[in-house]
Amino acid sequence: MPKVTLVYPKWQKIPEQTEFHLPPHGPVCVAASISEHYDVTFVDENVDAIDFSQRPDAVLLSMMLTCQQPRGREIAEKFRALGVPVIAGGISTMLHADEVQQYVDSVFLGETEGGRLAGVLRDLEQGRLAKRYDFFHDFPPIESIGPARRSILNDEKYVYRGVRMVDLVHASRGCRFNCFPCSTAYLGGRKFRPRPYDKVVEEVSGIDNDRLFIVDNSLAQDRDWVMGLFDALIPLKKKWISHPIVDEDAVIARAAEAGCWYVYQAVFDTSDVIRNRVKRLKDHGIGVEAAVLLGTDNQDADYIKRLVDFLLEIDVDMCEFSILTPFPHAPITATYEREGRILHRDWGRYTTAEVVFKPRQMSPETLQEMYCYAWETFYKEMPQSLRMARLFTDLVKKEMADGTYKAMSLGRDRKWAAN
Ligand code: B12
Ligand code: SF4
């Protein structure tokens, strides 16, 4: 049986962020596209070490973030020196395609379902692996996306202080918006691609974890579809986190009924729109983790101070501050390039914890200081661990109320159908 090792390179974790690791989602979807003909091993290097004494028939390198690039290159070079062919794919491979092409045997651009990865593995076995497989914007039929193959995960590593991490799942791909700091429009061509409800229900109900993270780019793209999704989720009694949801009372109420636990809500200003959005979520018993971008052109140091005060005042449960980062193919990047504002392209430092461009109204040093100020000030009165514990307490109360609370279990349904 040919052996393939799927590798997710490590990156430097942001010191301010919560200590736990979430299970990566891309690789479990890739693994679901590999048939039983192959023996698949997965290494998430953020939690496990790679065993370079193994000689699989191929290494599949999965990279989501720009800051995984330097380590991805090292891993590829090591395996190739041992005579093991390396095939790279994933979001960061698509964003850095030409660079990645230089250090791997084959680059895969696009999504693996619909038999696309199967074809590559066939070529590999027949000794005719191509340098590039270009399925960029040539998306597989959305119905071909089946349940992810979560059995490849080393579950023990995704437990934090005795609490099992959420499992990740997606109900749609793509995003029709084109926000200035985001590469998603480039990756998905602004096409919203919802999965059929029955496929989502099949996948969600097969996950032996009642706590999920629905990682869709945005649940604010199609009101009717979102309402239908929540209706389909209600009977499953799962509890879940998501990116923003359509900001409307009826929709938020339905989300809460469907098990929405907390939302990552982008907070970009101190307006009443944000104030009311946060209030609406909280009024429906949904927690809010604010995702806050620092360093936009309208911000100076005073603005960031006001923003932090505002976040405390509107009482968001958690905050994740990120420094605006000009990632490849994000709309903002072309502007900064034109204006000569990009300081370097040392990808390992593109973590969103470090300033890599010249802000308009501050020096890079001031922005770096304000980033530290924001984290420290927001969590001064109530530290992150306590706030997280408070969110968990709310969750447990919800689970107890509907009889779904159970002690941690790490069993896995080992079945998948290659897609
Ligand atoms: C979900 C998500 C997250 C989740 C978790 C993801 C996880 N653990 O897997 C959370 C919320 C934790 C997250 C966090 C962050 N994220 Co994020 N995230 C996403 C999002 C919305 C979707 C990714 C996803 O899971 N898609 C679904 C899966 C199935 O698709 P996929 O990964 O593309 O995989 C398919 C193909 O790529 C391919 N494939 C994948 N691997 C391989 C390998 C091989 C060999 C082959 C052949 C094919 C292949 O096949 C797969 C199946 O079809 C993307 C945006 C987007 N739409 O891409 C941003 C995105 C990846 N995130 C981004 C960023 C910036 C971040 C943060 C840095 C934000 C922050 N400041 O904190 C953090 C960093 C993570 C950390 N510190 O832990 C950026 C990346 C920018 C960059 N160039 O680095 C993106 C692109 C959004 C954006 N702003 O542009 N993120
Ligand atoms: S930030 Fe969110 S809503 Fe905006 S383009 Fe990116 S994925 Fe879509």
Short mmCIF file of C-alpha atoms and ligand atoms in Angstrom, two decimals:
data_model
loop_
_atom_site.label_atom_id
_atom_site.label_comp_id
_atom_site.label_asym_id
_atom_site.label_seq_id
_atom_site.Cartn_x
_atom_site.Cartn_y
_atom_site.Cartn_z
CA MET A 1 0.00 0.00 0.00
CA PRO A 2 1.62 3.35 -1.01
CA LYS A 3 2.31 5.63 1.94
CA VAL A 4 1.62 9.36 1.93
CA THR A 5 2.45 11.76 4.73
CA LEU A 6 0.36 14.88 4.96
CA VAL A 7 2.28 17.66 6.72
CA TYR A 8 1.06 20.98 8.15
CA PRO A 9 4.18 23.08 8.90
CA LYS A 10 4.48 24.87 12.20
CA TRP A 11 4.66 28.61 12.65
CA GLN A 12 5.50 30.89 15.51
CA LYS A 13 2.42 31.18 17.66
CA ILE A 14 1.39 34.69 18.64
CA PRO A 15 2.30 35.04 22.34
CA GLU A 16 -0.83 37.03 23.18
CA GLN A 17 -3.23 34.47 21.69
CA THR A 18 -4.84 31.68 23.68
CA GLU A 19 -2.39 28.83 24.26
CA PHE A 20 -4.37 26.01 22.69
CA HIS A 21 -4.18 24.75 19.10
CA LEU A 22 -7.22 24.18 16.95
CA PRO A 23 -7.20 21.15 14.69
CA PRO A 24 -6.36 22.28 11.15
CA HIS A 25 -9.25 22.05 8.72
CA GLY A 26 -7.64 22.02 5.25
CA PRO A 27 -5.69 18.78 5.84
CA VAL A 28 -8.70 16.79 7.07
CA CYS A 29 -10.52 17.81 3.88
CA VAL A 30 -7.51 16.82 1.77
CA ALA A 31 -7.33 13.44 3.53
CA ALA A 32 -11.00 12.86 2.69
CA SER A 33 -10.03 13.05 -0.99
CA ILE A 34 -7.53 10.19 -0.65
CA SER A 35 -8.81 6.66 -1.18
CA GLU A 36 -8.23 3.62 1.02
CA HIS A 37 -5.62 2.48 -1.49
CA TYR A 38 -3.19 4.79 0.37
CA ASP A 39 -1.85 4.64 3.87
CA VAL A 40 -2.18 8.24 5.15
CA THR A 41 -0.28 9.68 8.10
CA PHE A 42 -0.82 13.24 9.23
CA VAL A 43 1.58 15.47 11.14
CA ASP A 44 0.45 18.86 12.42
CA GLU A 45 3.86 20.20 13.28
CA ASN A 46 2.36 22.68 15.74
CA VAL A 47 1.63 19.77 18.05
CA ASP A 48 3.81 16.83 16.86
CA ALA A 49 7.31 16.39 15.44
CA ILE A 50 7.98 15.18 11.90
CA ASP A 51 9.87 11.89 11.73
CA PHE A 52 12.35 12.43 8.92
CA SER A 53 13.60 8.84 9.21
CA GLN A 54 10.36 7.73 7.53
CA ARG A 55 10.42 7.49 3.73
CA PRO A 56 6.83 7.77 2.53
CA ASP A 57 6.08 7.50 -1.19
CA ALA A 58 5.10 11.16 -1.16
CA VAL A 59 4.75 14.12 1.17
CA LEU A 60 1.68 16.28 0.78
CA LEU A 61 2.50 19.71 2.16
CA SER A 62 -0.56 21.68 3.28
CA MET A 63 -0.02 25.38 4.00
CA MET A 64 -2.74 27.83 5.02
CA LEU A 65 -0.78 30.85 6.22
CA THR A 66 1.96 32.99 4.70
CA CYS A 67 4.01 32.55 7.88
CA GLN A 68 4.13 28.77 7.24
CA GLN A 69 6.17 29.38 4.09
CA PRO A 70 9.72 29.35 5.54
CA ARG A 71 9.17 26.14 7.48
CA GLY A 72 7.29 24.61 4.53
CA ARG A 73 10.35 25.18 2.39
CA GLU A 74 12.68 23.57 4.97
CA ILE A 75 10.47 20.51 5.23
CA ALA A 76 10.21 20.14 1.46
CA GLU A 77 13.96 20.46 1.02
CA LYS A 78 14.66 17.85 3.69
CA PHE A 79 12.27 15.30 2.21
CA ARG A 80 13.41 15.93 -1.34
CA ALA A 81 17.04 15.44 -0.26
CA LEU A 82 15.91 12.01 0.98
CA GLY A 83 14.38 11.28 -2.43
CA VAL A 84 10.76 11.73 -1.33
CA PRO A 85 8.60 13.71 -3.79
CA VAL A 86 6.77 16.68 -2.31
CA ILE A 87 3.42 18.00 -3.53
CA ALA A 88 2.22 21.31 -2.07
CA GLY A 89 -1.29 22.70 -1.83
CA GLY A 90 -3.50 24.88 0.37
CA ILE A 91 -4.33 28.57 0.66
CA SER A 92 -0.77 29.78 1.22
CA THR A 93 0.46 27.65 -1.69
CA MET A 94 -2.09 29.41 -3.90
CA LEU A 95 -1.07 32.84 -2.62
CA HIS A 96 2.65 32.11 -3.10
CA ALA A 97 2.39 29.73 -6.07
CA ASP A 98 5.51 30.76 -7.99
CA GLU A 99 7.72 30.74 -4.90
CA VAL A 100 6.44 27.36 -3.76
CA GLN A 101 6.97 25.97 -7.25
CA GLN A 102 10.70 26.53 -6.72
CA TYR A 103 11.01 24.24 -3.70
CA VAL A 104 8.61 21.36 -4.31
CA ASP A 105 8.16 18.75 -7.03
CA SER A 106 4.59 19.67 -7.76
CA VAL A 107 2.24 22.51 -6.92
CA PHE A 108 -1.51 21.93 -6.65
CA LEU A 109 -3.70 25.01 -6.98
CA GLY A 110 -7.32 24.55 -6.05
CA GLU A 111 -9.53 22.15 -4.15
CA THR A 112 -8.94 18.42 -3.96
CA GLU A 113 -12.48 17.05 -4.28
CA GLY A 114 -14.19 15.80 -7.42
CA GLY A 115 -11.35 13.38 -8.16
CA ARG A 116 -8.74 16.14 -8.60
CA LEU A 117 -6.26 14.89 -6.02
CA ALA A 118 -6.97 11.29 -7.01
CA GLY A 119 -5.71 12.16 -10.50
CA VAL A 120 -2.49 13.64 -9.10
CA LEU A 121 -1.80 10.58 -6.96
CA ARG A 122 -2.41 8.38 -10.01
CA ASP A 123 0.14 10.43 -11.98
CA LEU A 124 2.59 10.05 -9.10
CA GLU A 125 2.25 6.27 -9.07
CA GLN A 126 2.67 6.14 -12.82
CA GLY A 127 5.83 8.25 -12.61
CA ARG A 128 4.41 11.24 -14.49
CA LEU A 129 3.84 13.81 -11.77
CA ALA A 130 3.37 17.26 -13.37
CA LYS A 131 5.12 20.38 -12.02
CA ARG A 132 1.78 22.14 -11.63
CA TYR A 133 -1.87 21.14 -11.36
CA ASP A 134 -3.89 24.25 -11.95
CA PHE A 135 -7.51 24.03 -10.80
CA PHE A 136 -7.52 27.65 -9.67
CA HIS A 137 -11.15 28.89 -9.83
CA ASP A 138 -12.09 25.61 -11.50
CA PHE A 139 -14.02 24.47 -8.45
CA PRO A 140 -15.18 20.88 -7.96
CA PRO A 141 -18.96 20.41 -7.83
CA ILE A 142 -19.99 21.53 -4.34
CA GLU A 143 -21.93 18.26 -3.83
CA SER A 144 -18.65 16.34 -4.16
CA ILE A 145 -17.52 17.68 -0.78
CA GLY A 146 -18.20 14.95 1.73
CA PRO A 147 -17.34 14.61 5.43
CA ALA A 148 -13.80 15.57 6.36
CA ARG A 149 -11.56 12.73 7.51
CA ARG A 150 -10.98 13.78 11.12
CA SER A 151 -9.67 10.37 12.14
CA ILE A 152 -6.19 11.45 10.95
CA LEU A 153 -5.96 13.97 13.80
CA ASN A 154 -4.00 13.21 16.93
CA ASP A 155 -6.97 14.10 19.14
CA GLU A 156 -5.00 14.08 22.39
CA LYS A 157 -3.08 17.14 21.21
CA TYR A 158 -6.21 19.25 20.79
CA VAL A 159 -7.18 19.23 24.45
CA TYR A 160 -6.58 22.24 26.64
CA ARG A 161 -6.79 22.08 30.44
CA GLY A 162 -8.90 18.95 30.14
CA VAL A 163 -11.29 20.53 27.63
CA ARG A 164 -11.48 19.05 24.18
CA MET A 165 -11.18 21.59 21.40
CA VAL A 166 -13.98 22.27 18.97
CA ASP A 167 -14.03 20.32 15.71
CA LEU A 168 -13.99 22.39 12.55
CA VAL A 169 -16.56 22.02 9.78
CA HIS A 170 -17.69 24.15 6.84
CA ALA A 171 -21.12 24.56 5.29
CA SER A 172 -20.05 26.77 2.37
CA ARG A 173 -16.98 27.93 0.49
CA GLY A 174 -16.12 31.27 -1.01
CA CYS A 175 -17.12 34.80 -0.15
CA ARG A 176 -18.88 37.33 -2.30
CA PHE A 177 -17.39 40.31 -0.46
CA ASN A 178 -13.99 41.84 -1.11
CA CYS A 179 -12.77 43.42 2.13
CA PHE A 180 -9.52 45.32 1.86
CA PRO A 181 -7.28 43.15 4.10
CA CYS A 182 -8.51 39.76 2.88
CA SER A 183 -7.28 37.35 0.18
CA THR A 184 -10.51 35.40 0.01
CA ALA A 185 -11.88 37.22 -3.05
CA TYR A 186 -8.70 36.35 -4.95
CA LEU A 187 -8.88 32.72 -3.85
CA GLY A 188 -12.56 32.18 -4.51
CA GLY A 189 -13.40 34.70 -7.23
CA ARG A 190 -16.16 36.24 -5.06
CA LYS A 191 -18.36 33.20 -5.59
CA PHE A 192 -20.45 32.03 -2.65
CA ARG A 193 -20.72 28.24 -2.85
CA PRO A 194 -23.07 26.80 -0.26
CA ARG A 195 -23.07 23.06 0.35
CA PRO A 196 -26.41 21.25 0.18
CA TYR A 197 -28.04 21.13 3.62
CA ASP A 198 -28.26 17.33 3.65
CA LYS A 199 -24.51 17.07 3.10
CA VAL A 200 -23.85 19.46 5.98
CA VAL A 201 -26.28 17.64 8.26
CA GLU A 202 -24.70 14.29 7.33
CA GLU A 203 -21.25 15.62 8.21
CA VAL A 204 -22.21 17.51 11.37
CA SER A 205 -24.26 14.68 12.82
CA GLY A 206 -21.37 12.26 12.19
CA ILE A 207 -18.90 14.31 14.28
CA ASP A 208 -18.63 12.81 17.75
CA ASN A 209 -18.05 16.21 19.33
CA ASP A 210 -20.95 18.47 20.24
CA ARG A 211 -18.79 21.58 20.10
CA LEU A 212 -17.95 22.88 16.66
CA PHE A 213 -16.46 25.79 14.82
CA ILE A 214 -18.31 26.47 11.58
CA VAL A 215 -15.38 28.03 9.72
CA ASP A 216 -17.27 29.45 6.72
CA ASN A 217 -15.84 32.80 5.68
CA SER A 218 -19.04 34.60 6.53
CA LEU A 219 -22.58 33.60 7.47
CA ALA A 220 -23.71 37.01 6.29
CA GLN A 221 -23.76 36.32 2.56
CA ASP A 222 -27.22 34.91 1.88
CA ARG A 223 -29.99 35.43 4.41
CA ASP A 224 -32.31 32.72 3.12
CA TRP A 225 -29.60 30.11 2.87
CA VAL A 226 -28.36 30.93 6.36
CA MET A 227 -31.88 30.63 7.80
CA GLY A 228 -32.23 27.25 6.08
CA LEU A 229 -28.88 26.17 7.48
CA PHE A 230 -29.91 27.08 11.02
CA ASP A 231 -33.23 25.23 10.59
CA ALA A 232 -31.27 22.15 9.50
CA LEU A 233 -28.91 22.45 12.49
CA ILE A 234 -31.56 22.91 15.21
CA PRO A 235 -32.40 19.20 15.64
CA LEU A 236 -28.68 18.29 15.94
CA LYS A 237 -28.30 20.27 19.18
CA LYS A 238 -24.64 21.09 18.52
CA LYS A 239 -23.04 24.20 19.97
CA TRP A 240 -20.90 26.21 17.61
CA ILE A 241 -18.73 29.24 16.96
CA SER A 242 -18.74 31.11 13.66
CA HIS A 243 -17.59 34.15 11.74
CA PRO A 244 -20.16 37.01 11.41
CA ILE A 245 -23.84 36.25 10.87
CA VAL A 246 -26.48 38.36 9.05
CA ASP A 247 -27.13 41.21 11.48
CA GLU A 248 -30.88 40.94 11.89
CA ASP A 249 -32.94 40.00 14.93
CA ALA A 250 -34.79 37.08 13.33
CA VAL A 251 -31.58 35.58 11.97
CA ILE A 252 -29.65 35.97 15.21
CA ALA A 253 -32.54 34.44 17.15
CA ARG A 254 -32.54 31.44 14.80
CA ALA A 255 -28.73 31.14 15.11
CA ALA A 256 -29.07 31.02 18.90
CA GLU A 257 -31.74 28.35 18.60
CA ALA A 258 -29.45 26.37 16.28
CA GLY A 259 -26.70 26.36 18.94
CA CYS A 260 -24.61 29.44 18.19
CA TRP A 261 -22.27 29.79 21.17
CA TYR A 262 -20.11 32.73 20.16
CA VAL A 263 -19.25 34.76 17.09
CA TYR A 264 -15.95 36.19 15.87
CA GLN A 265 -17.15 39.65 15.07
CA ALA A 266 -14.91 42.00 13.11
CA VAL A 267 -14.86 45.35 14.91
CA PHE A 268 -13.48 48.04 12.65
CA ASP A 269 -14.74 51.23 14.29
CA THR A 270 -16.53 52.69 17.30
CA SER A 271 -19.86 53.20 15.54
CA ASP A 272 -23.40 52.48 16.68
CA VAL A 273 -23.58 49.81 13.98
CA ILE A 274 -20.99 47.79 15.89
CA ARG A 275 -22.44 48.67 19.28
CA ASN A 276 -25.89 47.47 18.20
CA ARG A 277 -24.56 44.37 16.48
CA VAL A 278 -22.73 43.27 19.62
CA LYS A 279 -25.78 44.05 21.75
CA ARG A 280 -28.04 42.06 19.45
CA LEU A 281 -25.81 39.00 19.71
CA LYS A 282 -25.48 39.28 23.47
CA ASP A 283 -29.22 39.85 23.93
CA HIS A 284 -29.73 36.47 22.29
CA GLY A 285 -27.23 34.82 24.62
CA ILE A 286 -24.47 34.64 22.02
CA GLY A 287 -20.95 35.54 23.13
CA VAL A 288 -18.77 37.90 21.10
CA GLU A 289 -15.07 37.66 20.38
CA ALA A 290 -14.06 40.87 18.65
CA ALA A 291 -11.54 40.48 15.82
CA VAL A 292 -9.83 43.86 15.76
CA LEU A 293 -7.48 45.07 13.09
CA LEU A 294 -4.94 47.70 14.14
CA GLY A 295 -3.05 50.05 11.82
CA THR A 296 -5.62 51.02 9.21
CA ASP A 297 -5.15 54.41 7.57
CA ASN A 298 -7.83 56.11 9.70
CA GLN A 299 -6.16 55.08 12.98
CA ASP A 300 -3.61 56.91 15.07
CA ALA A 301 -2.49 56.04 18.59
CA ASP A 302 -5.38 57.96 20.18
CA TYR A 303 -7.90 56.22 17.97
CA ILE A 304 -6.58 52.82 19.12
CA LYS A 305 -6.95 53.92 22.75
CA ARG A 306 -10.54 54.96 22.08
CA LEU A 307 -11.20 51.68 20.28
CA VAL A 308 -10.01 49.67 23.29
CA ASP A 309 -12.19 51.76 25.63
CA PHE A 310 -15.12 51.17 23.30
CA LEU A 311 -14.55 47.40 23.32
CA LEU A 312 -14.57 47.39 27.10
CA GLU A 313 -17.64 49.60 27.18
CA ILE A 314 -19.70 47.45 24.79
CA ASP A 315 -18.55 44.47 26.85
CA VAL A 316 -17.34 42.03 24.21
CA ASP A 317 -16.35 38.74 25.85
CA MET A 318 -12.96 38.35 24.22
CA CYS A 319 -10.75 40.34 21.87
CA GLU A 320 -8.21 39.28 19.31
CA PHE A 321 -6.07 42.16 18.13
CA SER A 322 -4.19 41.78 14.84
CA ILE A 323 -1.86 44.13 13.10
CA LEU A 324 -3.00 44.87 9.57
CA THR A 325 -0.74 42.79 7.32
CA PRO A 326 -0.43 43.15 3.54
CA PHE A 327 -0.77 39.48 2.60
CA PRO A 328 -0.26 38.57 -1.06
CA HIS A 329 -3.33 39.18 -3.22
CA ALA A 330 -5.29 41.12 -0.60
CA PRO A 331 -6.70 44.39 -2.08
CA ILE A 332 -4.73 46.51 0.42
CA THR A 333 -1.42 44.99 -0.69
CA ALA A 334 -1.50 46.50 -4.19
CA THR A 335 -2.13 49.94 -2.67
CA TYR A 336 0.73 49.64 -0.19
CA GLU A 337 3.04 48.37 -2.92
CA ARG A 338 2.15 51.35 -5.08
CA GLU A 339 2.77 53.69 -2.18
CA GLY A 340 6.08 52.02 -1.26
CA ARG A 341 4.85 51.19 2.24
CA ILE A 342 5.83 47.53 2.54
CA LEU A 343 8.85 47.17 4.83
CA HIS A 344 9.92 43.61 3.93
CA ARG A 345 8.74 40.25 2.67
CA ASP A 346 10.18 38.08 5.39
CA TRP A 347 7.18 35.75 5.38
CA GLY A 348 7.93 34.13 8.74
CA ARG A 349 7.24 37.54 10.29
CA TYR A 350 3.86 37.94 8.57
CA THR A 351 2.08 36.68 11.66
CA THR A 352 -0.19 39.73 12.30
CA ALA A 353 1.71 40.26 15.57
CA GLU A 354 4.43 42.33 13.90
CA VAL A 355 4.26 45.54 11.87
CA VAL A 356 5.52 44.89 8.34
CA PHE A 357 4.32 48.09 6.64
CA LYS A 358 4.38 51.85 7.20
CA PRO A 359 1.11 52.96 8.81
CA ARG A 360 -0.28 56.29 7.59
CA GLN A 361 -0.72 58.07 10.91
CA MET A 362 1.90 56.45 13.15
CA SER A 363 5.40 55.12 12.93
CA PRO A 364 5.75 51.32 12.72
CA GLU A 365 7.20 51.42 16.26
CA THR A 366 4.18 53.29 17.63
CA LEU A 367 1.79 50.82 16.02
CA GLN A 368 3.77 47.94 17.55
CA GLU A 369 3.49 49.62 20.96
CA MET A 370 -0.22 50.23 20.49
CA TYR A 371 -0.71 46.56 19.64
CA CYS A 372 0.82 45.63 23.02
CA TYR A 373 -1.19 48.39 24.67
CA ALA A 374 -4.44 47.01 23.22
CA TRP A 375 -3.86 43.44 24.44
CA GLU A 376 -2.67 44.56 27.87
CA THR A 377 -5.40 47.11 28.45
CA PHE A 378 -8.28 44.97 27.31
CA TYR A 379 -7.25 42.01 29.48
CA LYS A 380 -6.06 44.04 32.49
CA GLU A 381 -9.19 43.81 34.64
CA MET A 382 -10.17 40.32 33.59
CA PRO A 383 -7.45 38.10 32.09
CA GLN A 384 -7.97 36.05 28.96
CA SER A 385 -8.13 32.71 30.80
CA LEU A 386 -10.92 34.01 33.03
CA ARG A 387 -12.87 35.42 30.12
CA MET A 388 -12.50 32.12 28.25
CA ALA A 389 -13.67 30.27 31.36
CA ARG A 390 -16.71 32.55 31.49
CA LEU A 391 -17.57 31.71 27.88
CA PHE A 392 -17.23 28.01 28.69
CA THR A 393 -19.47 28.37 31.71
CA ASP A 394 -22.17 29.85 29.45
CA LEU A 395 -21.68 26.94 27.08
CA VAL A 396 -22.01 24.32 29.79
CA LYS A 397 -25.18 26.00 31.05
CA LYS A 398 -26.65 25.82 27.54
CA GLU A 399 -25.66 22.17 27.22
CA MET A 400 -27.13 21.32 30.61
CA ALA A 401 -30.33 23.09 29.68
CA ASP A 402 -30.84 20.97 26.57
CA GLY A 403 -29.36 17.77 28.00
CA THR A 404 -26.34 17.60 25.70
CA TYR A 405 -23.61 18.14 28.30
CA LYS A 406 -21.23 15.21 28.50
CA ALA A 407 -17.77 14.49 29.77
CA MET A 408 -14.94 14.57 27.23
CA SER A 409 -14.54 11.62 24.89
CA LEU A 410 -11.94 11.20 22.18
CA GLY A 411 -13.43 8.37 20.15
CA ARG A 412 -13.61 8.84 16.39
CA ASP A 413 -15.82 7.49 13.71
CA ARG A 414 -13.18 6.05 11.40
CA LYS A 415 -15.32 6.02 8.23
CA TRP A 416 -15.05 8.35 5.28
CA ALA A 417 -15.79 8.07 1.60
CA ALA A 418 -13.09 9.46 -0.72
CA ASN A 419 -14.39 12.61 -2.42
C1 B12 B 1 -11.15 29.00 8.92
C2 B12 B 1 -10.06 30.02 8.90
C3 B12 B 1 -9.36 30.22 10.08
C4 B12 B 1 -9.66 29.47 11.39
C5 B12 B 1 -8.96 28.17 11.62
C6 B12 B 1 -8.39 27.44 10.49
C7 B12 B 1 -7.84 26.09 10.82
N1 B12 B 1 -7.43 25.79 12.04
O1 B12 B 1 -7.78 25.30 9.92
C8 B12 B 1 -9.17 30.47 12.44
C9 B12 B 1 -10.31 31.37 12.82
C10 B12 B 1 -8.57 29.88 13.72
C11 B12 B 1 -8.17 31.26 11.63
C12 B12 B 1 -7.18 31.97 12.21
C13 B12 B 1 -6.33 32.79 11.49
N2 B12 B 1 -6.41 33.10 10.20
CO1 B12 B 1 -7.62 32.25 9.00
N3 B12 B 1 -8.83 31.65 7.75
C14 B12 B 1 -9.76 30.75 7.73
C15 B12 B 1 -10.54 30.73 6.40
C16 B12 B 1 -11.78 31.57 6.62
C17 B12 B 1 -10.96 29.40 5.82
C18 B12 B 1 -9.88 28.32 5.75
C19 B12 B 1 -10.53 26.97 5.60
O2 B12 B 1 -10.54 26.18 6.51
N4 B12 B 1 -11.12 26.71 4.42
C20 B12 B 1 -11.80 25.45 4.13
C21 B12 B 1 -10.79 24.38 3.68
C22 B12 B 1 -11.45 23.08 3.35
O3 B12 B 1 -10.21 24.88 2.49
P1 B12 B 1 -8.63 24.95 2.27
O4 B12 B 1 -7.91 25.11 3.52
O5 B12 B 1 -8.41 25.92 1.17
O6 B12 B 1 -8.28 23.48 1.72
C23 B12 B 1 -8.58 23.04 0.40
C24 B12 B 1 -7.52 23.43 -0.66
O7 B12 B 1 -6.75 24.55 -0.29
C25 B12 B 1 -6.71 22.20 -0.86
N5 B12 B 1 -5.52 21.93 -0.03
C26 B12 B 1 -5.24 22.29 1.22
N6 B12 B 1 -4.06 21.77 1.61
C27 B12 B 1 -3.59 21.05 0.59
C28 B12 B 1 -2.44 20.27 0.47
C29 B12 B 1 -2.22 19.57 -0.71
C30 B12 B 1 -0.99 18.74 -0.86
C31 B12 B 1 -3.16 19.64 -1.78
C32 B12 B 1 -2.94 18.88 -3.02
C33 B12 B 1 -4.30 20.44 -1.65
C34 B12 B 1 -4.51 21.12 -0.48
O8 B12 B 1 -7.64 21.16 -0.62
C35 B12 B 1 -8.54 21.53 0.44
C36 B12 B 1 -9.86 20.88 0.19
O9 B12 B 1 -10.41 21.26 -1.03
C37 B12 B 1 -9.50 31.44 5.46
C38 B12 B 1 -10.10 32.21 4.30
C39 B12 B 1 -10.31 31.35 3.10
N7 B12 B 1 -11.46 31.27 2.58
O10 B12 B 1 -9.43 30.71 2.61
C40 B12 B 1 -8.76 32.35 6.42
C41 B12 B 1 -7.26 32.68 6.22
C42 B12 B 1 -6.54 31.43 5.83
N8 B12 B 1 -6.82 33.11 7.55
C43 B12 B 1 -6.01 34.07 7.50
C44 B12 B 1 -5.46 34.69 8.65
C45 B12 B 1 -4.68 35.96 8.42
C46 B12 B 1 -5.62 34.16 9.91
C47 B12 B 1 -5.01 34.68 11.21
C48 B12 B 1 -3.55 35.05 11.11
C49 B12 B 1 -5.86 35.83 11.70
C50 B12 B 1 -5.35 36.40 13.00
N9 B12 B 1 -4.86 37.58 12.95
O11 B12 B 1 -5.39 35.80 14.01
C51 B12 B 1 -5.22 33.51 12.17
C52 B12 B 1 -3.95 32.65 12.25
C53 B12 B 1 -4.11 31.31 12.79
C54 B12 B 1 -3.57 31.13 14.15
N10 B12 B 1 -2.86 32.04 14.71
O12 B12 B 1 -3.83 30.11 14.72
C55 B12 B 1 -5.72 34.51 6.09
C56 B12 B 1 -4.35 34.00 5.65
C57 B12 B 1 -3.48 35.10 5.17
C58 B12 B 1 -2.11 34.62 4.94
N11 B12 B 1 -1.69 34.75 3.72
O13 B12 B 1 -1.42 34.18 5.84
C59 B12 B 1 -6.91 33.93 5.31
C60 B12 B 1 -6.60 33.55 3.85
C61 B12 B 1 -8.03 34.99 5.34
C62 B12 B 1 -7.58 36.31 4.89
N12 B12 B 1 -7.60 37.27 5.79
O14 B12 B 1 -7.18 36.54 3.78
N13 B12 B 1 -8.42 31.17 10.32
S1 SF4 B 2 -13.05 39.58 5.51
FE1 SF4 B 2 -14.64 38.01 5.61
S2 SF4 B 2 -16.41 38.99 4.62
FE2 SF4 B 2 -14.62 40.17 4.00
S3 SF4 B 2 -13.93 39.28 2.05
FE3 SF4 B 2 -12.78 38.27 3.70
S4 SF4 B 2 -13.96 36.43 4.16
FE4 SF4 B 2 -15.32 37.80 3.03
#
